[in-house]
Short mmCIF file of C-alpha atoms and ligand atoms in Angstrom, two decimals:
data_model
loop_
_atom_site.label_atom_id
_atom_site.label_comp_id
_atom_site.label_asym_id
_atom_site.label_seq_id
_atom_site.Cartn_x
_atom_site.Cartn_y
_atom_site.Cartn_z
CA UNK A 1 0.00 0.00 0.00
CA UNK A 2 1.26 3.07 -1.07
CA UNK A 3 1.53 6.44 1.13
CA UNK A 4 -1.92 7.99 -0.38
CA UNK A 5 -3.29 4.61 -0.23
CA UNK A 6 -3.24 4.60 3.72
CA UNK A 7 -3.85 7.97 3.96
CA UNK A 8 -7.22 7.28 2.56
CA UNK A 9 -8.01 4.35 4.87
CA UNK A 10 -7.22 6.31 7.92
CA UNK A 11 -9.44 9.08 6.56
CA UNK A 12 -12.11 6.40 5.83
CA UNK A 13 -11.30 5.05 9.55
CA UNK A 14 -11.55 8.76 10.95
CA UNK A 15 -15.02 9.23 8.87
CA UNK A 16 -16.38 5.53 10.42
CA UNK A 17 -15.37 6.75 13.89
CA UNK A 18 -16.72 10.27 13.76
CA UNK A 19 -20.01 8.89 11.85
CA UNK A 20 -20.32 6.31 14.94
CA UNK A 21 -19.79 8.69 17.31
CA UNK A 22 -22.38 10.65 16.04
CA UNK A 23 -24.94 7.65 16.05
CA UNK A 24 -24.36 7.03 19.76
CA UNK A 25 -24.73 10.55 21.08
CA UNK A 26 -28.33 10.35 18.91
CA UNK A 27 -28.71 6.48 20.48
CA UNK A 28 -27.23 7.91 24.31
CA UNK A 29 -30.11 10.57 24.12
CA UNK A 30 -33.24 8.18 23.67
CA UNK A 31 -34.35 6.92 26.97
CA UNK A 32 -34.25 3.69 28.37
CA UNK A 33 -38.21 3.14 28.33
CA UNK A 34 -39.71 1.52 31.47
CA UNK A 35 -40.76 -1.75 30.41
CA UNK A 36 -36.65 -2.48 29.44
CA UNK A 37 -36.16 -1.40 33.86
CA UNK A 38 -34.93 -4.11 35.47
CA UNK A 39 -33.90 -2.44 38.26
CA UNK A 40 -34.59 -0.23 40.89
CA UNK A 41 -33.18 2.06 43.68
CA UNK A 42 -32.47 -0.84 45.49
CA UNK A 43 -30.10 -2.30 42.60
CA UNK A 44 -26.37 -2.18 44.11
CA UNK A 45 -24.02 -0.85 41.68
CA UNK A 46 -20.24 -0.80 42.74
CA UNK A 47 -17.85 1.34 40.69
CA UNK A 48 -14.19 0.63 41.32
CA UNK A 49 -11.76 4.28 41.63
CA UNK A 50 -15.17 6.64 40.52
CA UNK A 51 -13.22 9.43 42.73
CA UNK A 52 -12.58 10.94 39.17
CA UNK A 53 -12.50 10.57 35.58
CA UNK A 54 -14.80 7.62 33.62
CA UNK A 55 -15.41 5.79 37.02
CA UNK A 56 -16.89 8.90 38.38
CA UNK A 57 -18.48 9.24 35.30
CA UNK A 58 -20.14 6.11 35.56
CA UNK A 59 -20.90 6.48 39.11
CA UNK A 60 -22.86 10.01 37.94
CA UNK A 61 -24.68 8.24 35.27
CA UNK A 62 -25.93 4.88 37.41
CA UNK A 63 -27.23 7.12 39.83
CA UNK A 64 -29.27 9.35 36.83
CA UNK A 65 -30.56 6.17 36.43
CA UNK A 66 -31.79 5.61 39.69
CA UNK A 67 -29.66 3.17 41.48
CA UNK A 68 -27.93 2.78 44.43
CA UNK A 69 -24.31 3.31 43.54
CA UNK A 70 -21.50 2.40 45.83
CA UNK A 71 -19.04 5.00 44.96
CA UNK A 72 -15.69 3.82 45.69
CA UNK A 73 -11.75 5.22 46.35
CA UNK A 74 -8.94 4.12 47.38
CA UNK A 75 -8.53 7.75 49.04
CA UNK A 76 -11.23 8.41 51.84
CA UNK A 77 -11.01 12.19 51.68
CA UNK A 78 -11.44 12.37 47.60
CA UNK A 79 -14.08 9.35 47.69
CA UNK A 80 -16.16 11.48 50.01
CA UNK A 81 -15.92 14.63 48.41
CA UNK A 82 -16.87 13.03 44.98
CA UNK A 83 -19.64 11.11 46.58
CA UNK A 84 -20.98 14.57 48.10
CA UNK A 85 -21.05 15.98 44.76
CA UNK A 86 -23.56 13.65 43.54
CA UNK A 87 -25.33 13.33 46.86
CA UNK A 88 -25.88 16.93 46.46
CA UNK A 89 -27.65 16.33 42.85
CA UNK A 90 -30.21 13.99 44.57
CA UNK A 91 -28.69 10.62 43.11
CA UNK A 92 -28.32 7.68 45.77
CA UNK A 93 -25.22 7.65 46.06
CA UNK A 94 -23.03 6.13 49.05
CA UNK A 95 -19.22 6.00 49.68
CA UNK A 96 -16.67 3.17 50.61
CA UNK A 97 -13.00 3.32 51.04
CA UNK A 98 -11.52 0.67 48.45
CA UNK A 99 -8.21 -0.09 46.95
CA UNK A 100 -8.28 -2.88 44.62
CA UNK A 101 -4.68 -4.13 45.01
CA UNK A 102 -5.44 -4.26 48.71
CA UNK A 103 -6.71 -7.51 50.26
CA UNK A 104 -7.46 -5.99 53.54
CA UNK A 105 -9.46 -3.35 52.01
CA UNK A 106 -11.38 -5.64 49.67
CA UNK A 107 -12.27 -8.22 52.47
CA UNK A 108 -13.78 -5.12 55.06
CA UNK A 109 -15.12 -3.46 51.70
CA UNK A 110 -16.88 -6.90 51.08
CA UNK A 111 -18.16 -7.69 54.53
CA UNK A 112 -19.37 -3.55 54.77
CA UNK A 113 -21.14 -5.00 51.65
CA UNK A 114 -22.90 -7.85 52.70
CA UNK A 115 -24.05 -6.42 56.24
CA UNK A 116 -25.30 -3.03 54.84
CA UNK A 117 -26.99 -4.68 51.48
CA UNK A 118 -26.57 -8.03 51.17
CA UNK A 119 -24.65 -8.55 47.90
CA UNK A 120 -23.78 -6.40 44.73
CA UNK A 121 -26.01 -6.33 41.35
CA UNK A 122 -23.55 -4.67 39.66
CA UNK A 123 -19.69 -4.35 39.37
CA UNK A 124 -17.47 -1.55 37.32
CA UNK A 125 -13.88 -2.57 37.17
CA UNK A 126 -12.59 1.10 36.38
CA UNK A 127 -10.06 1.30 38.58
CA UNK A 128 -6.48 1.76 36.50
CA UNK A 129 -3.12 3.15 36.49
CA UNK A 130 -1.13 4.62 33.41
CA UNK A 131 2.62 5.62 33.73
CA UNK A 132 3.32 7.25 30.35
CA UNK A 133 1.26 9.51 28.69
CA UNK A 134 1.30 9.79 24.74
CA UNK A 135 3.80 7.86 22.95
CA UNK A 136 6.39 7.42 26.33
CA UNK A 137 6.94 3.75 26.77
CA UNK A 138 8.48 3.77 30.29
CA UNK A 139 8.33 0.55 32.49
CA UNK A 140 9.53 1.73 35.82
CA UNK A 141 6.35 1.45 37.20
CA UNK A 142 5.24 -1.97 35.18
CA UNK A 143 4.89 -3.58 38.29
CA UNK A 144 2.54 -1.36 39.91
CA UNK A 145 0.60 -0.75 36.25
CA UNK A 146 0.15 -4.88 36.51
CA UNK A 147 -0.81 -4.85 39.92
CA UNK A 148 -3.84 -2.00 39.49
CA UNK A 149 -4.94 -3.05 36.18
CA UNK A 150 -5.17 -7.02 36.07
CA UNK A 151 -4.39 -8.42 39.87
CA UNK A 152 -6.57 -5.72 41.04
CA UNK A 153 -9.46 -6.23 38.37
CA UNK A 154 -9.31 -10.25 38.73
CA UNK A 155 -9.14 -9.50 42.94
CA UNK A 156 -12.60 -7.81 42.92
CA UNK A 157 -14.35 -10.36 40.31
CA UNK A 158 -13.24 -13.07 43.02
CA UNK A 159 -14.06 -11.21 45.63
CA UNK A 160 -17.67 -10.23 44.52
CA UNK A 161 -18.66 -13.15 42.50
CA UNK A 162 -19.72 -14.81 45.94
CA UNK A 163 -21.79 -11.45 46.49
CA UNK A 164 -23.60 -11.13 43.53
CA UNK A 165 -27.15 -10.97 44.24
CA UNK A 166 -29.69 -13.36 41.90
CA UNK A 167 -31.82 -11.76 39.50
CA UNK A 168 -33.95 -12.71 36.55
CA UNK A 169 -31.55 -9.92 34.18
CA UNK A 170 -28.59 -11.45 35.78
CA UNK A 171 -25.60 -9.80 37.88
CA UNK A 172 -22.81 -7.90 35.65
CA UNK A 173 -20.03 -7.39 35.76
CA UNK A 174 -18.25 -4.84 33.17
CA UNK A 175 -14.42 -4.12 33.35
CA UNK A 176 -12.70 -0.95 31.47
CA UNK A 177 -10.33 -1.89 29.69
CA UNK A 178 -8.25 -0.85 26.60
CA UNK A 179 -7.80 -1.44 22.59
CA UNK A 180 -4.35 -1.30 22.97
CA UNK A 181 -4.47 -4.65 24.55
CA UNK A 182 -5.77 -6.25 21.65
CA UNK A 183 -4.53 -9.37 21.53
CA UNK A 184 -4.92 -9.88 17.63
CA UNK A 185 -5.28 -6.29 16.75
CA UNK A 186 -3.14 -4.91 13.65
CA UNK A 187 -0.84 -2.58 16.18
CA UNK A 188 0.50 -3.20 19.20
CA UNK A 189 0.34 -7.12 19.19
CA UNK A 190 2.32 -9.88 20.62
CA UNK A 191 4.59 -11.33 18.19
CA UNK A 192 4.87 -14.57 19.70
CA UNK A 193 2.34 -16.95 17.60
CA UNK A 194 2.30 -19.58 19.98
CA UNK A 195 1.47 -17.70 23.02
CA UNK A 196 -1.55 -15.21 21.22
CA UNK A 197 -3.00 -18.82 19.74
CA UNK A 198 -2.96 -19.88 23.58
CA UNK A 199 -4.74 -16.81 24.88
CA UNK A 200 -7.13 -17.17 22.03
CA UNK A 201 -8.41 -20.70 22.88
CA UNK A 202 -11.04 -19.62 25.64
CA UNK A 203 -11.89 -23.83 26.02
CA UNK A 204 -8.25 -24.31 27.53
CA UNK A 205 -7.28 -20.86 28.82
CA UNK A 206 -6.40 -20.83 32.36
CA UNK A 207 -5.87 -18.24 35.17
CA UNK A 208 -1.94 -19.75 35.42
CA UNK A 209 -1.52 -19.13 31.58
CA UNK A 210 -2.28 -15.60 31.94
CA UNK A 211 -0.63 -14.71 35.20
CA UNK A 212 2.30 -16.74 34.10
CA UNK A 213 2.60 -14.23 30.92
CA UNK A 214 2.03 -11.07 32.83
CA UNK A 215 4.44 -12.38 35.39
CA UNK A 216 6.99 -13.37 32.43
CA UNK A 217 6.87 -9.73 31.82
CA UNK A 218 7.58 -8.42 34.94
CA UNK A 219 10.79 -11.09 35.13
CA UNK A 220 12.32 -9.32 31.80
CA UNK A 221 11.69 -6.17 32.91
CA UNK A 222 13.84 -6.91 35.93
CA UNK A 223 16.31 -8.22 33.92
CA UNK A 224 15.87 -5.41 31.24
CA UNK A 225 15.12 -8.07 28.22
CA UNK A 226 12.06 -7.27 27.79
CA UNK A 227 12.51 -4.57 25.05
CA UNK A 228 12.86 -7.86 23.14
CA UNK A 229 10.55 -10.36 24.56
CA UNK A 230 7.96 -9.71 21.25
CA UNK A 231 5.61 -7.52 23.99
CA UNK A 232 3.10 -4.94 22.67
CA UNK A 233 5.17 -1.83 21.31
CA UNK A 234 3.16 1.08 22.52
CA UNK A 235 2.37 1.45 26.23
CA UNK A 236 3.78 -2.02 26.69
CA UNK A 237 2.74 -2.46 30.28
CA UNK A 238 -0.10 -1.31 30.71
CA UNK A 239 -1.36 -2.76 26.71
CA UNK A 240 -0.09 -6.13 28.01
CA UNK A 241 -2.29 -5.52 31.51
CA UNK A 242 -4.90 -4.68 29.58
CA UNK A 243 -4.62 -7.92 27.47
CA UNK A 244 -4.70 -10.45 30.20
CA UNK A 245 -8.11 -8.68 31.62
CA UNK A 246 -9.14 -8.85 28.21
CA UNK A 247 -8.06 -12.74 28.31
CA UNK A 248 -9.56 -13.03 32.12
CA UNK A 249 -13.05 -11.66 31.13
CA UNK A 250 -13.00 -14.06 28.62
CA UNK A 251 -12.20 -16.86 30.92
CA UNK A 252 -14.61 -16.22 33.69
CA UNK A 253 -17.36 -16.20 31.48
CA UNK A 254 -16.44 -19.45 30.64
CA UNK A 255 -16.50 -20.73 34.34
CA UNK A 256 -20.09 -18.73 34.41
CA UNK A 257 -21.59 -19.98 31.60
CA UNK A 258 -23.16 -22.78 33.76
CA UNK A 259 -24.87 -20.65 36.56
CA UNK A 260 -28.56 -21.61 36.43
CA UNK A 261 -31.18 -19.58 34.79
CA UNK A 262 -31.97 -16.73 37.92
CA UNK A 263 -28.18 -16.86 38.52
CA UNK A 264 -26.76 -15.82 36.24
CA UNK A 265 -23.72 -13.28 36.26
CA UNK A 266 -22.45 -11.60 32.63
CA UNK A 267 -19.19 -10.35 32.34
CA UNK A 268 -17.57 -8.56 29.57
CA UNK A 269 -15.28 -5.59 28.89
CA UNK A 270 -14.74 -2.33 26.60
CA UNK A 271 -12.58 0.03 25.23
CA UNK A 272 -13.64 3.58 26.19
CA UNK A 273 -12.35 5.13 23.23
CA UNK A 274 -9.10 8.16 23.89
CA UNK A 275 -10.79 10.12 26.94
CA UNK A 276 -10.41 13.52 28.25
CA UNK A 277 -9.14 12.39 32.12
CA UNK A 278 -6.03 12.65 34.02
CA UNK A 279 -4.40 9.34 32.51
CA UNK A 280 -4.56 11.14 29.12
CA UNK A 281 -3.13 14.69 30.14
CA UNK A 282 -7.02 15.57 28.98
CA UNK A 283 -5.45 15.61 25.77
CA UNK A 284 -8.18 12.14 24.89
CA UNK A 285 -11.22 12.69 22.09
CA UNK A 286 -13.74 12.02 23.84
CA UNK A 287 -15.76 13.45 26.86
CA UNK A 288 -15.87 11.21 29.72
CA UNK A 289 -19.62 10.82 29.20
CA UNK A 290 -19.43 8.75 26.28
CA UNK A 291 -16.49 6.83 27.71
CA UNK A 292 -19.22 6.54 30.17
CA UNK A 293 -21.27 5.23 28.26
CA UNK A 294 -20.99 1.63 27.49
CA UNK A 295 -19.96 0.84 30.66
CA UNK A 296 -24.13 1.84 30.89
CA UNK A 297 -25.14 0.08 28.52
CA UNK A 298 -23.95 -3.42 29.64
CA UNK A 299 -24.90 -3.04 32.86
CA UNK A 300 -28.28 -1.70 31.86
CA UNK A 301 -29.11 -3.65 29.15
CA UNK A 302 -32.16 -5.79 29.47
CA UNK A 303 -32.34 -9.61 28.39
CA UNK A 304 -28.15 -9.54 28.23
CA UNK A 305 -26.98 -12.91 27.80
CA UNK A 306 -24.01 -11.55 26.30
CA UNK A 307 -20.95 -12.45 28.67
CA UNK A 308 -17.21 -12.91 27.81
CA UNK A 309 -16.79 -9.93 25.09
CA UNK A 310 -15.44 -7.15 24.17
CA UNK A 311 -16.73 -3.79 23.52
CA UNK A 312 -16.40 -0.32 21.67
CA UNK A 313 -19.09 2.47 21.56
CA UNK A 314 -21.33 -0.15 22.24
CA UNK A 315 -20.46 -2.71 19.77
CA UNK A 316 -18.72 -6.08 20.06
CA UNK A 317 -15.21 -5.45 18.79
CA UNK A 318 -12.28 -8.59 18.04
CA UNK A 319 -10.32 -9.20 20.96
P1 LIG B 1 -7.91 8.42 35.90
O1 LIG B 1 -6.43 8.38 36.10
O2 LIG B 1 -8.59 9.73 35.86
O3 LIG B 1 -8.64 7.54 37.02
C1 LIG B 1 -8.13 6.33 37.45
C2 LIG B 1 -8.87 5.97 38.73
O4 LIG B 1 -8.39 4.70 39.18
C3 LIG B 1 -8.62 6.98 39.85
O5 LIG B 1 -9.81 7.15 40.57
C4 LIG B 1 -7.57 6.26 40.69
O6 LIG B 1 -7.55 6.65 42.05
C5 LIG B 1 -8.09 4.84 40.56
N1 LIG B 1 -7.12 3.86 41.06
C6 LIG B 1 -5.82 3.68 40.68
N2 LIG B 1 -5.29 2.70 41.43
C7 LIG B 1 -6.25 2.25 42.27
C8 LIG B 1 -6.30 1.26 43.26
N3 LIG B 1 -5.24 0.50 43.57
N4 LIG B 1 -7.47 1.05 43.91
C9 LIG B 1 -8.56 1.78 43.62
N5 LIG B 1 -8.55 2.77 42.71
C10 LIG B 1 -7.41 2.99 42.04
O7 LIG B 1 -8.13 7.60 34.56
P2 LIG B 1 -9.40 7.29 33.65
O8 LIG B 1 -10.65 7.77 34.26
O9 LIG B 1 -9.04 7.72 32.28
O10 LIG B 1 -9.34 5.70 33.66
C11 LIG B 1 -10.39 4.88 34.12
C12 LIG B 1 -10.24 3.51 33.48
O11 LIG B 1 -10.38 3.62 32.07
C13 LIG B 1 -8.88 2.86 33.71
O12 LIG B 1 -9.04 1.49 33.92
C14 LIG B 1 -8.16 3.11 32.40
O13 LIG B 1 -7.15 2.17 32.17
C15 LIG B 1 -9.32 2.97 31.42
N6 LIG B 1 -9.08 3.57 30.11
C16 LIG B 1 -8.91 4.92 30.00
C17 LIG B 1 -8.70 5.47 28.74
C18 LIG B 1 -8.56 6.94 28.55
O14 LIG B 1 -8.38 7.35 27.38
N7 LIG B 1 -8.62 7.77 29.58
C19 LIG B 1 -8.63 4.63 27.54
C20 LIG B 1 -8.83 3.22 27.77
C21 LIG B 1 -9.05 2.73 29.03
P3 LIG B 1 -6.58 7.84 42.59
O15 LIG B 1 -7.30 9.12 42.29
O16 LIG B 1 -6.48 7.54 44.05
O17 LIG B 1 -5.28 7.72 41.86
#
């Protein structure tokens, strides 16, 4: 392909992504009509770091919606403050200290849980931490962007899988997560064949294959090979943490799928798109409403049965 050649296909991209964009702002402002409600101001909604950015976002939004959300932070003061923000806008909104990579803080987060409510309908895995900005690829902090993004995302699915309440529109649970951890996208991949073919096969993926490649990782960047250990090439770290929640979401769907009917949990991911928020330097394209937004839309959605996919401006995109 020559130079003009892919000049036109990223303005054809551009003109797709704008014209979508457009579709879902028309889509975001018809309402959800009241026989599609299948919940109520006593549905639990828990959104993972909402003391800013897309997870407050999403907080704001479930409680426009009328539910009870649980807004959460690792930071007390901020978490309250935020929470008093939307308290003072009349949404039901409570707060709970929470830090995902913290097991003492999940376990009295949990039990505040189950003794104040009685379980969780609904989970946001937003919490997430970003070193670089733009095209830096540092990996001091690869062990902490790791930690946050898939130890602390797969800690709260284990921890509130027990919790989730049954209901005839089943539990969900939706993580944030990232494009750039495509695992067979056309940037940005693994170049190992072997290993993407053994995230792909969902029927024999396992928890150890995927913390055993994130962990890999971590070894080489100790060890400083792993500027050639075939990783994703932009944002390596937190692309490749990204991947294995990609790769996890996909997995616990698969240990879901036989919940019976009244039971059931749903559990799938999205990309927000580039957002306006702290991790970008607000230099994203999009408002953090419409990253917002499908985050809404799978939890909200009635008659889901969609679990174990991934997601874009509300449409399933390749892992
Ligand atoms: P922000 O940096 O604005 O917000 C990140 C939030 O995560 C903060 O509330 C932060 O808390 C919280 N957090 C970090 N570590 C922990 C922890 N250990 N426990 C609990 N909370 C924690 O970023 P965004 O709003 O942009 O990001 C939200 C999610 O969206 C992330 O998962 C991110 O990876 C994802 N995403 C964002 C994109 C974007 O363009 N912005 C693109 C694709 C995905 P604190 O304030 O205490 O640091």
């Amino acid at each position: 392909m020559d130079k003009s050649e892919k000049q036109d296909k990223r303005e054809r991209a551009k003109e797709r992504r704008e014209k979508r964009r457009q579709e879902i702002s028309l889509i975001r402002s018809i309402p959800y009509s009241d026989h599609q409600r299948w919940w109520s101001a006593d549905t639990i909604a828990v959104v993972t770091g909402a003391n800013r950015g897309i997870g407050f976002e999403i907080a704001h939004q479930l409680g426009l919606h009328g539910l009870t959300v649980v807004l959460t932070s690792r930071e007390t003061a901020v978490g309250e403050e935020a929470a008093k923000v939307l308290q003072e806008g009349g949404l039901k909104v409570v707060f709970h200290q929470l830090d995902v990579i913290d097991h003492e803080s999940i376990n009295t987060f949990c039990k505040w849980i189950k003794d104040n409510y009685g379980g969780i309908d609904i989970l946001i895995n937003n919490a997430g931490f970003n070193h670089n900005v733009g095209s830096e690829n540092s990996v001091e902090l690869a062990e902490k962007v790791i930690a946050t993004n898939y130890f602390g995302t797969k800690n709260m699915i284990k921890a509130a899988i027990p919790l989730m309440r049954p209901n005839n529109a089943g539990a969900r649970i939706v993580s944030v997560s990232s494009r750039l951890g495509r695992l067979n996208g056309r940037k940005n991949r693994i170049s190992n064949d072997e290993l993407r073919q053994q995230l792909e096969d969902v029927e024999s993926l396992s928890e150890e294959k995927i913390d055993a490649m994130v962990n890999k990782f971590l070894e080489q960047v100790k060890d400083g090979s792993w500027t050639s250990g075939g990783w994703p090439q932009n944002n390596t770290d937190y692309a490749l943490s990204k991947l294995a929640v990609n790769a996890h979401t996909r997995l616990v769907a698969r240990e879901l799928s036989g919940r019976p009917e009244g039971e059931k949990i749903y559990i799938n991911c999205y990309c927000p798109g580039w957002v306006k928020t702290a991790m970008t330097g607000w230099a994203g394209q999009v408002t953090t409403e419409e990253g917002a937004d499908t985050a809404l839309w799978l939890s909200l959605l009635p008659d889901m049965r969609i679990s174990g996919k991934f997601f874009a401006e509300r449409r399933e995109i390749h892992f």
